[in-house]
Coordinates of C-alpha atoms in Angstrom, one line a residue:
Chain R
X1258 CA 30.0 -16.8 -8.6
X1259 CA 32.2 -19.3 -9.8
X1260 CA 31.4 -22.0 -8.5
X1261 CA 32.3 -25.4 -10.6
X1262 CA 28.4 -26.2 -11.9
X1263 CA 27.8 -22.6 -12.7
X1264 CA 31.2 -22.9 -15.0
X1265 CA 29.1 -24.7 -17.7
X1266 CA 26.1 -22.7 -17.7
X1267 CA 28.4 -19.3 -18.3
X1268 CA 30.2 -21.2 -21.0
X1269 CA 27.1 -21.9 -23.0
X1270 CA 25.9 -18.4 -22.5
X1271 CA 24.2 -16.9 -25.6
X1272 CA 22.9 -13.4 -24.2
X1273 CA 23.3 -11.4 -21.2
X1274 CA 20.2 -9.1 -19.6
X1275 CA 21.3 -6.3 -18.1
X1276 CA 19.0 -4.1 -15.0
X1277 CA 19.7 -0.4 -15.6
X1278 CA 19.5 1.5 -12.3
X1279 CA 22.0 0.0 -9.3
X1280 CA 23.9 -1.7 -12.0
X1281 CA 24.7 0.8 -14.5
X1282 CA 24.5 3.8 -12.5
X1283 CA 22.8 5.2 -9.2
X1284 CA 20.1 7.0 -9.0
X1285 CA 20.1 10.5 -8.2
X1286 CA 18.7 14.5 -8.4
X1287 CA 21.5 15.2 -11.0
X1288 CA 20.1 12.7 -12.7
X1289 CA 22.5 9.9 -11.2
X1290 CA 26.3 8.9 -11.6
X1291 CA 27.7 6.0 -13.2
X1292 CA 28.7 2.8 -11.0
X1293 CA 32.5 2.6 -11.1
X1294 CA 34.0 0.0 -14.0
X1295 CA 30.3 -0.3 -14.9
X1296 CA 30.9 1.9 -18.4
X1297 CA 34.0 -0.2 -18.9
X1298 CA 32.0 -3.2 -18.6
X1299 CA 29.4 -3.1 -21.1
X1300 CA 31.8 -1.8 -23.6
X1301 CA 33.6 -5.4 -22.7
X1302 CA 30.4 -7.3 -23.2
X1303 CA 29.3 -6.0 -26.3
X1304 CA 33.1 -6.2 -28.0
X1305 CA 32.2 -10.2 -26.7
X1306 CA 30.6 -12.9 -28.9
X1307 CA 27.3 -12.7 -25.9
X1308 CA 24.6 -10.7 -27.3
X1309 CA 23.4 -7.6 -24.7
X1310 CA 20.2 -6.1 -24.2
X1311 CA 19.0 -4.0 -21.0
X1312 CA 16.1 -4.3 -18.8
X1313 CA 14.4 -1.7 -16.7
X1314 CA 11.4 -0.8 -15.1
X1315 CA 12.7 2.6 -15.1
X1316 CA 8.9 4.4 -15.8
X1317 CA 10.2 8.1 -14.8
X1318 CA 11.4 8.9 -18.6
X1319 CA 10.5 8.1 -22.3
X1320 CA 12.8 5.4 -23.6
X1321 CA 14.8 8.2 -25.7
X1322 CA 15.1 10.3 -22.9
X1323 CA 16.4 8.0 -21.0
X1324 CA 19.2 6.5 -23.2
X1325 CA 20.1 9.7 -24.0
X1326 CA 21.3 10.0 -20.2
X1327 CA 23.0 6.8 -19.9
X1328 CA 24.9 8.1 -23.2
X1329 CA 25.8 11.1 -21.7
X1330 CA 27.3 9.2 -18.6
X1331 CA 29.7 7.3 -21.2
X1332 CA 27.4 4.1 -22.0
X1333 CA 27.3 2.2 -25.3
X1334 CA 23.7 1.6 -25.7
X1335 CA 20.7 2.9 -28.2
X1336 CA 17.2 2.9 -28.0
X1337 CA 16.4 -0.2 -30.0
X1338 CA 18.3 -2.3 -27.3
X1339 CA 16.0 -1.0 -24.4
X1340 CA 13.1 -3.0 -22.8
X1341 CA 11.2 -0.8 -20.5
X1342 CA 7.5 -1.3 -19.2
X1343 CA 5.8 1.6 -20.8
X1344 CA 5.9 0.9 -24.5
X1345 CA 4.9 -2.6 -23.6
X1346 CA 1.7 -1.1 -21.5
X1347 CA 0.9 0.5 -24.9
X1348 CA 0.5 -2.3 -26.3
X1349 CA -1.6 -4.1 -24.0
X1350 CA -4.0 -1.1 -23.5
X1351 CA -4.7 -0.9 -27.5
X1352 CA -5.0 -4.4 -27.8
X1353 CA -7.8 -4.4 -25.0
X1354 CA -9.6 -1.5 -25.8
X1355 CA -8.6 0.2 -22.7
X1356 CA -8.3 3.8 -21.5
X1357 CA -6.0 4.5 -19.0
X1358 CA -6.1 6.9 -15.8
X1359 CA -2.8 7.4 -15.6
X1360 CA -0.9 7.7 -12.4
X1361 CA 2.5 8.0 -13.8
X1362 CA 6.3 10.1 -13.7
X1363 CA 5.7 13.5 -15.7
X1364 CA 8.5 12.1 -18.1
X1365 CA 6.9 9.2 -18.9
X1366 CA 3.3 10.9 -19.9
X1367 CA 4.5 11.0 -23.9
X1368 CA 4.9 7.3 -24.2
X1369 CA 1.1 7.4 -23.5
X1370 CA 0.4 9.6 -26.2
X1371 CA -1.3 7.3 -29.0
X1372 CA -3.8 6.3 -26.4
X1373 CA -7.2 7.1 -25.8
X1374 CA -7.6 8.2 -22.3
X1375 CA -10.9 10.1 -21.9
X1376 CA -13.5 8.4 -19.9
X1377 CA -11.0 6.0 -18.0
X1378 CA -12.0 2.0 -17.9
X1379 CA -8.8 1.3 -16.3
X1380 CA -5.4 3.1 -14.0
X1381 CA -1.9 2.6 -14.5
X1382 CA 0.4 3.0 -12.2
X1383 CA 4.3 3.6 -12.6
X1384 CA 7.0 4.9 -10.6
X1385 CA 5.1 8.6 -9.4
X1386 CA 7.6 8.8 -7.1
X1387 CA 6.7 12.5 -5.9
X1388 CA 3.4 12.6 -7.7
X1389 CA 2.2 10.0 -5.9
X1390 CA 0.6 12.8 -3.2
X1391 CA -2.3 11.6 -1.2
X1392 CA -4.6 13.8 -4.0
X1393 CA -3.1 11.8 -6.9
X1394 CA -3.1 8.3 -5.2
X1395 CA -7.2 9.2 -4.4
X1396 CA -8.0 10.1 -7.6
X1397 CA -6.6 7.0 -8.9
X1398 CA -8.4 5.0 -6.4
X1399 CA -12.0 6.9 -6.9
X1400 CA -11.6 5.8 -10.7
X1401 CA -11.0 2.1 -10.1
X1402 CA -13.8 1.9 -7.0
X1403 CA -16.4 3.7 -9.5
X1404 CA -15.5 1.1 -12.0
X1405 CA -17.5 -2.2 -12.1
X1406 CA -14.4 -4.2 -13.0
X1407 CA -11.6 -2.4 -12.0
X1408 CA -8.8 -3.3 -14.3
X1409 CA -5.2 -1.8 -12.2
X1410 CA -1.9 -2.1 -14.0
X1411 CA 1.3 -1.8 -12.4
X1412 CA 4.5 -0.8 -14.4
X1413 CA 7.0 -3.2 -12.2
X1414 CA 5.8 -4.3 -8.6
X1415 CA 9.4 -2.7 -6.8
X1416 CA 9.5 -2.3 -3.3
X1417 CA 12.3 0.6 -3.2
X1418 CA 15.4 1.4 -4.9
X1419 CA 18.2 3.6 -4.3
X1420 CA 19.3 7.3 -4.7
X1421 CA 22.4 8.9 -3.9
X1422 CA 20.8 9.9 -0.5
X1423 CA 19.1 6.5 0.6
X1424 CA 16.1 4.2 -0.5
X1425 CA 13.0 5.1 -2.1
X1426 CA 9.5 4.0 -2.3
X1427 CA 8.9 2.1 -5.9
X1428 CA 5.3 2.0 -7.7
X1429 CA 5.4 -1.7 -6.2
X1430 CA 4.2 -0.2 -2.9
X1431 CA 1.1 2.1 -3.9
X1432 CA 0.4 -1.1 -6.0
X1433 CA -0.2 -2.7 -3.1
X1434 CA -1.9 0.2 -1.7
X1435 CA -4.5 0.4 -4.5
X1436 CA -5.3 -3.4 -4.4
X1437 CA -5.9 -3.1 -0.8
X1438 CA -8.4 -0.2 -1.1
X1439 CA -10.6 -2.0 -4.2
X1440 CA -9.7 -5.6 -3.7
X1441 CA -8.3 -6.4 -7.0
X1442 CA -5.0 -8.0 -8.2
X1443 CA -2.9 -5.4 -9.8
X1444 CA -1.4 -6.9 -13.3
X1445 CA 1.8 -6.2 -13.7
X1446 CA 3.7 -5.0 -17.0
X1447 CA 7.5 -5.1 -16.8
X1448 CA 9.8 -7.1 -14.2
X1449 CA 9.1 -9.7 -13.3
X1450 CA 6.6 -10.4 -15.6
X1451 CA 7.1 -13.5 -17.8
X1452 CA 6.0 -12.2 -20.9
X1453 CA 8.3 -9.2 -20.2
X1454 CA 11.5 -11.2 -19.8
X1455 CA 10.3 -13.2 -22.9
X1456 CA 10.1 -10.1 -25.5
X1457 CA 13.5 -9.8 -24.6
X1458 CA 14.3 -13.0 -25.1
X1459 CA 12.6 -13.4 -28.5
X1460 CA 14.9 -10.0 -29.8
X1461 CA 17.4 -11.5 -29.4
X1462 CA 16.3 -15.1 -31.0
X1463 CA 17.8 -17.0 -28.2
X1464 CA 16.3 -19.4 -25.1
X1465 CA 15.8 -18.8 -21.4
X1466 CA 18.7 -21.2 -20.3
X1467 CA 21.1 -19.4 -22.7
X1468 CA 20.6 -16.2 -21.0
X1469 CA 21.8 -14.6 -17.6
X1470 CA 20.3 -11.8 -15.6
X1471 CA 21.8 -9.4 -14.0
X1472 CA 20.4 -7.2 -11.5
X1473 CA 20.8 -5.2 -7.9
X1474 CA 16.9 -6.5 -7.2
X1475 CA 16.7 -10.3 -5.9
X1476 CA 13.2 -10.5 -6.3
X1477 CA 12.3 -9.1 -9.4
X1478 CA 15.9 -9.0 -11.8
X1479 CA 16.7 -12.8 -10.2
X1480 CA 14.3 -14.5 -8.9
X1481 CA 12.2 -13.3 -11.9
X1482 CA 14.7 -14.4 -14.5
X1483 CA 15.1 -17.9 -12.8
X1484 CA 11.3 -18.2 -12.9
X1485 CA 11.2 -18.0 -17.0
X1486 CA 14.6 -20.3 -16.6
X1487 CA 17.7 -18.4 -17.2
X1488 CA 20.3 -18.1 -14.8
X1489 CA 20.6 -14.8 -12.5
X1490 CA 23.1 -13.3 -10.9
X1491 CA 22.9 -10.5 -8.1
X1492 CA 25.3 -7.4 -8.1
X1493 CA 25.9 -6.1 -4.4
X1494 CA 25.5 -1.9 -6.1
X1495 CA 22.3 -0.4 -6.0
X1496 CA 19.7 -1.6 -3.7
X1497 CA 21.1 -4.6 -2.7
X1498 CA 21.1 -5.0 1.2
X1499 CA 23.5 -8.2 2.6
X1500 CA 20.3 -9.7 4.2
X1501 CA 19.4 -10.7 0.5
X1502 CA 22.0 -13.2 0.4
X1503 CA 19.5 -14.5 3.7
X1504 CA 16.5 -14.7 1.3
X1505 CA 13.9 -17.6 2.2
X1506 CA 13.2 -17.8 -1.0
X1507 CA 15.4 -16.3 -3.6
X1508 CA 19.0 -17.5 -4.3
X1509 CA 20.5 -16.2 -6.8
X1510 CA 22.7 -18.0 -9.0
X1511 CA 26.0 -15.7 -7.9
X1512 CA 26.4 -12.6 -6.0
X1513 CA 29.2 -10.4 -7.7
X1514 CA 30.2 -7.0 -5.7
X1515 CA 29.6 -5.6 -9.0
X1516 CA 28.8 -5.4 -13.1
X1517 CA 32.6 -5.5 -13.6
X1518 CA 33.2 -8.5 -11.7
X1519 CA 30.7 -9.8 -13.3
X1520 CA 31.4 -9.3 -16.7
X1521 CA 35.2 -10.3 -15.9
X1522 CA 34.3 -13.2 -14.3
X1523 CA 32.1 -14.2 -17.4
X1524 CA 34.5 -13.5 -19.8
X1525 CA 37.5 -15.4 -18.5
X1526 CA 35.2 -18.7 -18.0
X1527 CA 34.4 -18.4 -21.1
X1528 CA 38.5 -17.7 -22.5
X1529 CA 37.9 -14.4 -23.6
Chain E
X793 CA -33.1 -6.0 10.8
X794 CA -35.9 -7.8 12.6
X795 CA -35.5 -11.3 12.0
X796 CA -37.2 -13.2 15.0
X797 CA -33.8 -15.2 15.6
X798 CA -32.3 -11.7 16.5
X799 CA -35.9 -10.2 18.5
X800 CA -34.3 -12.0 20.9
X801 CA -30.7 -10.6 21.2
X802 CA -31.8 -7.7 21.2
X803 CA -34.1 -7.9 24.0
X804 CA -31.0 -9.3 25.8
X805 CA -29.2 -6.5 24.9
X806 CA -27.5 -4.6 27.8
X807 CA -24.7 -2.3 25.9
X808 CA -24.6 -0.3 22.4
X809 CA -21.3 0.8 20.8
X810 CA -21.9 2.8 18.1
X811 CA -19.3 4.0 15.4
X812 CA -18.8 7.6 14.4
X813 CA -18.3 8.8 11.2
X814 CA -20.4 7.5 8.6
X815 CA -22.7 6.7 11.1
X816 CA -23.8 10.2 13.5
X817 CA -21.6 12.3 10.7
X818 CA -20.6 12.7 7.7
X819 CA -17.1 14.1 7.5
X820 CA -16.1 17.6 5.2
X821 CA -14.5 19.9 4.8
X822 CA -16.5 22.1 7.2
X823 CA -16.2 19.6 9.8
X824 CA -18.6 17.7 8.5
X825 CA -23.1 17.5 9.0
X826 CA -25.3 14.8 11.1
X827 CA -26.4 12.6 9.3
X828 CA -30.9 13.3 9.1
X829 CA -31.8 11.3 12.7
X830 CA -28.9 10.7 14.3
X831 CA -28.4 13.6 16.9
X832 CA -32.2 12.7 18.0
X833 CA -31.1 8.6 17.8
X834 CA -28.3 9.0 20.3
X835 CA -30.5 11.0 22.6
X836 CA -33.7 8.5 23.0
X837 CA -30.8 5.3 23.1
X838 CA -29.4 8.0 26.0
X839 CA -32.4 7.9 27.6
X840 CA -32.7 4.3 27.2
X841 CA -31.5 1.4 29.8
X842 CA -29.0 0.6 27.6
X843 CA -25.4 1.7 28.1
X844 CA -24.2 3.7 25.2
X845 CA -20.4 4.1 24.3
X846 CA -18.6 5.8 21.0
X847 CA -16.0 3.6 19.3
X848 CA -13.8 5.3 16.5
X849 CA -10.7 4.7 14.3
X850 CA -11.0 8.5 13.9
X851 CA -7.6 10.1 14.0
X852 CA -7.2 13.1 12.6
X853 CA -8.0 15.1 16.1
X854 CA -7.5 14.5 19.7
X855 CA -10.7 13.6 21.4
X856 CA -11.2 16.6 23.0
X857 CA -11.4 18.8 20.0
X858 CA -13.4 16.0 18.1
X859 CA -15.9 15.7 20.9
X860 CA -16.3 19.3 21.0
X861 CA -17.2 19.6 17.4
X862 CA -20.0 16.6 18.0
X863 CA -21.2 18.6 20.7
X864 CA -21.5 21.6 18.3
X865 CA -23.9 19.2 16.0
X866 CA -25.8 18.7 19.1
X867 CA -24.7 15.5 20.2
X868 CA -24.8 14.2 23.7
X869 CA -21.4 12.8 24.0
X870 CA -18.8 13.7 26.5
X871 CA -14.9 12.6 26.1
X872 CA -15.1 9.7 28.5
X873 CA -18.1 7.9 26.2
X874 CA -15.3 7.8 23.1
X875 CA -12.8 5.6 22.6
X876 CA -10.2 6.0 20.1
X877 CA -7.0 4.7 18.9
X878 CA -4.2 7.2 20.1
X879 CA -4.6 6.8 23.7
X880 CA -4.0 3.2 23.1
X881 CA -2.0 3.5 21.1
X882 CA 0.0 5.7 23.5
X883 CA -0.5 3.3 26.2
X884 CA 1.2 0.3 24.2
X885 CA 4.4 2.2 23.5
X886 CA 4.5 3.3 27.2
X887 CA 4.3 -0.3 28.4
X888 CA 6.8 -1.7 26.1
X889 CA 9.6 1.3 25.7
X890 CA 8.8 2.4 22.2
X891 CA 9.7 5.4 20.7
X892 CA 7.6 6.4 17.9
X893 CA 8.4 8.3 14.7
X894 CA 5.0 9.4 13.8
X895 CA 3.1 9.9 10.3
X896 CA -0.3 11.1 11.8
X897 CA -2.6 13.9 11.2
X898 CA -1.1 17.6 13.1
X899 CA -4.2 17.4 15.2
X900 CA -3.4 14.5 16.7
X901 CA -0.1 15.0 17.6
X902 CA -1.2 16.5 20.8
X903 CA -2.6 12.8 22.1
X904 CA 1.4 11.7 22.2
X905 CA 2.8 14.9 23.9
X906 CA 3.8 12.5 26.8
X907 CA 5.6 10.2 24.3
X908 CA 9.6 9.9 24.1
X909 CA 10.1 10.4 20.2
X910 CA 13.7 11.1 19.7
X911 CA 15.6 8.3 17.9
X912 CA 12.7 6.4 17.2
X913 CA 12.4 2.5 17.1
X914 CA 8.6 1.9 15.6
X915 CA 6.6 4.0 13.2
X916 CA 2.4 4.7 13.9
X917 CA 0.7 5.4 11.0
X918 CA -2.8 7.5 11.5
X919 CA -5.1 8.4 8.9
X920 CA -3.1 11.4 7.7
X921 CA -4.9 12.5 4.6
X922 CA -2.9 14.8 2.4
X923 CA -0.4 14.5 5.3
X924 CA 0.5 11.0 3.2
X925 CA 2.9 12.7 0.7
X926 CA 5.0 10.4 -1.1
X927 CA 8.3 12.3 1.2
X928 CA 6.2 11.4 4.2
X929 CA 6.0 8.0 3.0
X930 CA 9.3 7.6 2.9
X931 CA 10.7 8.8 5.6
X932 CA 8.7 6.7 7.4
X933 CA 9.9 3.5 5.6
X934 CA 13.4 4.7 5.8
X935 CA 12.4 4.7 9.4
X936 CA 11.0 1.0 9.5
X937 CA 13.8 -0.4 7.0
X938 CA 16.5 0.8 9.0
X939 CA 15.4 -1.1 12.1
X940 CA 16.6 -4.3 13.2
X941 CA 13.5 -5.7 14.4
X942 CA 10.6 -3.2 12.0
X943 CA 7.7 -2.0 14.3
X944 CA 4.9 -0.8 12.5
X945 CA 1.4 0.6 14.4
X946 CA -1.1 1.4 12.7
X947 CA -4.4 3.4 13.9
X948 CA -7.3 0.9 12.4
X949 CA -6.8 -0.1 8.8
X950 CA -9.8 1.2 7.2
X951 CA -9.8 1.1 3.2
X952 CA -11.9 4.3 2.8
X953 CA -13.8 6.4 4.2
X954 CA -16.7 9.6 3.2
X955 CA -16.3 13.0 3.0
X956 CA -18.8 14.6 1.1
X957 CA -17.6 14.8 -2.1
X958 CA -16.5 11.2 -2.2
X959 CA -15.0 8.2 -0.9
X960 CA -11.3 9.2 0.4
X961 CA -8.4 6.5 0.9
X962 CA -8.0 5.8 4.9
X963 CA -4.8 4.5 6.8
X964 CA -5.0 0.8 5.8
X965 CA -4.0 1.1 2.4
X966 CA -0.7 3.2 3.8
X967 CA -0.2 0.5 6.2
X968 CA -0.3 -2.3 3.1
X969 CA 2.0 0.3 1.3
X970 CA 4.2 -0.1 4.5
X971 CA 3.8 -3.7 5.4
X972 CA 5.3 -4.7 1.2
X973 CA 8.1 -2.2 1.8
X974 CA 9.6 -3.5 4.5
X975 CA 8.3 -7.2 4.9
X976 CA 6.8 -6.7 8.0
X977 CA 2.9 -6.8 9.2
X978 CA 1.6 -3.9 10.9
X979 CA -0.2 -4.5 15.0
X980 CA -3.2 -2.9 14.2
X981 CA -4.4 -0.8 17.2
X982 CA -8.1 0.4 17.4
X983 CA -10.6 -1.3 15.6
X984 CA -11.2 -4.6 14.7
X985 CA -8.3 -4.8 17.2
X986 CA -10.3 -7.3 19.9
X987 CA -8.3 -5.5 22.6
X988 CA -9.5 -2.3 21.7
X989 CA -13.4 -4.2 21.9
X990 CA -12.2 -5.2 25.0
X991 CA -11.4 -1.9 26.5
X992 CA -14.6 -0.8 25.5
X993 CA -16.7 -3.9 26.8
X994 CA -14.8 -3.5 30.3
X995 CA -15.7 0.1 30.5
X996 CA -19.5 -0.7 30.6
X997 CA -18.7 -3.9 32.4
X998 CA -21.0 -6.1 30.2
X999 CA -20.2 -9.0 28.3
X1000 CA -19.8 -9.2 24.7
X1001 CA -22.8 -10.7 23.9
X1002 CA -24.7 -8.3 25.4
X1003 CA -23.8 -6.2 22.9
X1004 CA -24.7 -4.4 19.5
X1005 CA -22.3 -2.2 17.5
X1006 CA -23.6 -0.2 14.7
X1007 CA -20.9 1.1 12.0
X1008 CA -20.6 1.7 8.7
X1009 CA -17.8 -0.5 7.9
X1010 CA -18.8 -4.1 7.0
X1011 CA -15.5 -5.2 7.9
X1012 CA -13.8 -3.6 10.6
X1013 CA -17.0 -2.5 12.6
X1014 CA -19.5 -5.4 12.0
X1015 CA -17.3 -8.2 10.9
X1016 CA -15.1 -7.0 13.9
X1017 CA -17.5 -6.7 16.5
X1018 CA -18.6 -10.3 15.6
X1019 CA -15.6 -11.5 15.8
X1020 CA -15.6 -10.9 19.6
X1021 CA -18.6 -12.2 19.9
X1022 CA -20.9 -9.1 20.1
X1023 CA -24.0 -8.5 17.1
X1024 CA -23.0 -6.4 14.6
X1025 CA -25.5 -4.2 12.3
X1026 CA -24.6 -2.1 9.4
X1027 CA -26.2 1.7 8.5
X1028 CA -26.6 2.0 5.0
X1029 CA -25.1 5.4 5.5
X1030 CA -21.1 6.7 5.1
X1031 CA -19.0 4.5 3.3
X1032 CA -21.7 2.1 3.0
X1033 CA -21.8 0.4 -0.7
X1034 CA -24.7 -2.0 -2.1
X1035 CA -21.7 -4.9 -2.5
X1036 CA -21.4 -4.7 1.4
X1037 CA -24.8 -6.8 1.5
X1038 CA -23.1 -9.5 -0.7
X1039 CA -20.1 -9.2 1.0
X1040 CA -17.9 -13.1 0.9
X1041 CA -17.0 -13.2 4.2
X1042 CA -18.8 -11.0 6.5
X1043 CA -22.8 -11.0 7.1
X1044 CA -24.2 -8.3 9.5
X1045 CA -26.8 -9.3 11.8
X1046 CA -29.0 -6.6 10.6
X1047 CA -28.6 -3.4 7.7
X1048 CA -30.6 -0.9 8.3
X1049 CA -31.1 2.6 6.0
X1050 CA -29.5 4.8 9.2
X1051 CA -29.0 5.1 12.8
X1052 CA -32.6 6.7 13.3
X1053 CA -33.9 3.1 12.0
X1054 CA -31.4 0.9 14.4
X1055 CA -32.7 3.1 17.1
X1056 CA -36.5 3.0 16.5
X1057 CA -35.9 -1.3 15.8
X1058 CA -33.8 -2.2 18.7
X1059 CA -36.2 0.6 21.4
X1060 CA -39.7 -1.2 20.1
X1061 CA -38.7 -4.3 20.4
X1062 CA -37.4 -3.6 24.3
X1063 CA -41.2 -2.1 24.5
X1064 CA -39.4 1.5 25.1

């Protein structure tokens, strides 16, 4: 990661985004485990002069449900710090006078709950994970082919990520699925949405080229962050696989084995 | 249907491929019911001069069984009059060593008994209905992503098909899921495959412009067929939608309301 020209751009860092799952912790049916020196880390980053916020397109869990786990694993973070594709769905559903069919994680369902959602004019797909059974995925799909403009959001477009036991299918594939079956182009609400990355941005009152990314995902974390113009950097935890350092298209800024070399790299370039 | 351009066609005609479901049948959960016309259509195009074959993406029985329950409609059709994608599929891995890990419907499994399948190095995908559970899923992209070189076959990739109570997601949309997952693109075995065509065309040993199909599907009967150079006439029947007659691509030679109609057309204007 440290290569001389990068040396400037990390000393003239204003903020730092960090991806949740894969670089804070791994996935996993008790709920996951943290990533080792990853606590230690973001305790180290915040106690720095860089402003932190986290970015996730973690749809499995209301916001406060989910912080609450990454608290109980030993991580300084809270709520208001959190940027995660649901609440930002919300909002875009009110503000278009939508009502979703929802195809979406249990956990996630309260988020939902201040919006109208008899008589569906539109579906949303997150990560179902095992709700997305071949009854659920049809339902979804008879509501959008019945509709005369089918209107299909997707909360993140992720091909897979990882749990203790292997890789998973994300909510990126049955996107695909869905726009297949009713040729439409899914819009997608979270990573690596522009408008996303830039609500994040905005809270914390600084620009794109002040701000690093870090994530497992090449595609969405990096090549997504470099899109809008900040720098990102790949950790090799989570669902990183070595062929992504072959990308034909993605290169990410740095590839760090993981968050604490990261942040300690960071830090010392910058004399801290 | 009977533009004078195609009067002549047809009276050139020497071969008719017709699809299945959607267009003899409807499918249910009962086994499905003939569609009003058709078991008496296939008998007077029987009786006809014209050779008469059965093409099919159906997969969700080996042919035996699904022949039998046409029979028990009253069909005339006999096994070697149907051609569908599993034996070819099984034939294609034979010739070139594969060993599949399959995500197919159980009553199909019987068509690769003869099949090596331990350790597998591909995946086929079959329409597999509620047998498309999101574990199913998965452990056929853990399958796919743990492969040097992916494989993927996939039996026809049909958007939807019709059961009675609705339209019902088919294989293609699980071969999209599969194709984003692992950055691969799925050899498509059955139809519009122009091998499969092919297979078909050499059985009756006529050319391909001697030849009609009649499907439901604008795209992958009609659109396929024409892309091998045969005519290609949609039913207004199955999985037929009003759009399909302003479809941006694909124009059938001919829409008629059912089979009983394509029958009557093509039979009067031979003088039979």
């Amino acid at each position: 990661m440290a290569a001389t020209s990068s040396e400037d751009s990390v000393i003239s860092l204003k903020g730092v985004i960090l991806d949740m799952c894969g670089v804070l912790y791994d996935a996993g049916e008790d709920g996951g485990t943290p990533i080792p020196g990853s606590v230690e880390a973001v305790k180290r980053l915040k106690a720095s002069d860089l402003q932190v916020r986290f970015c996730t397109n973690e749809t499995q869990a209301t916001r406060e449900v989910f912080v609450a786990k990454l608290q109980r694993m030993g991580f300084d973070i809270c709520v208001s710090e959190v940027f995660s594709p649901a609440p930002a769905a919300v909002a875009v559903l009110k503000e278009r006078g939508l009502r979703p069919h929802l195809l979406v994680y249990d956990g996630v369902v309260p988020e939902f709950d201040s919006v109208e959602k008899a008589n569906p004019n539109c579906v949303v797909i997150g990560d179902a994970a095992e709700k997305f059974s071949y009854q659920n995925l049809n339902d979804a799909f008879r509501v959008l082919i019945g509709l005369e403009n089918p209107v299909l959001f997707s909360l993140g477009r992720g091909k897979y990520y990882k749990e203790d036991e292997g890789l998973n299918l994300d909510v990126g594939v049955y996107m695909k699925a869905l726009e297949y079956a009713c040729d439409v182009e899914a819009e997608v609400i979270g990573k690596p949405d522009p408008m996303f990355f830039q609500k994040v941005l905005d809270d914390m009152g600084i620009q794109s080229h002040q701000t690093l990314m870090i994530g497992d995902d090449l595609v969405n974390d990096v090549g997504g962050a470099q899109h809008c113009g900040m720098k990102g950097v790949q950790v090799r935890t989570g669902k990183y696989r070595p062929s992504d350092e072959k990308h034909p298209t993605v290169t990410a800024d740095g590839y760090v084995d993981n968050l604490a070399e990261a942040v300690e790299t960071i830090l010392k370039l910058r004399g801290q």
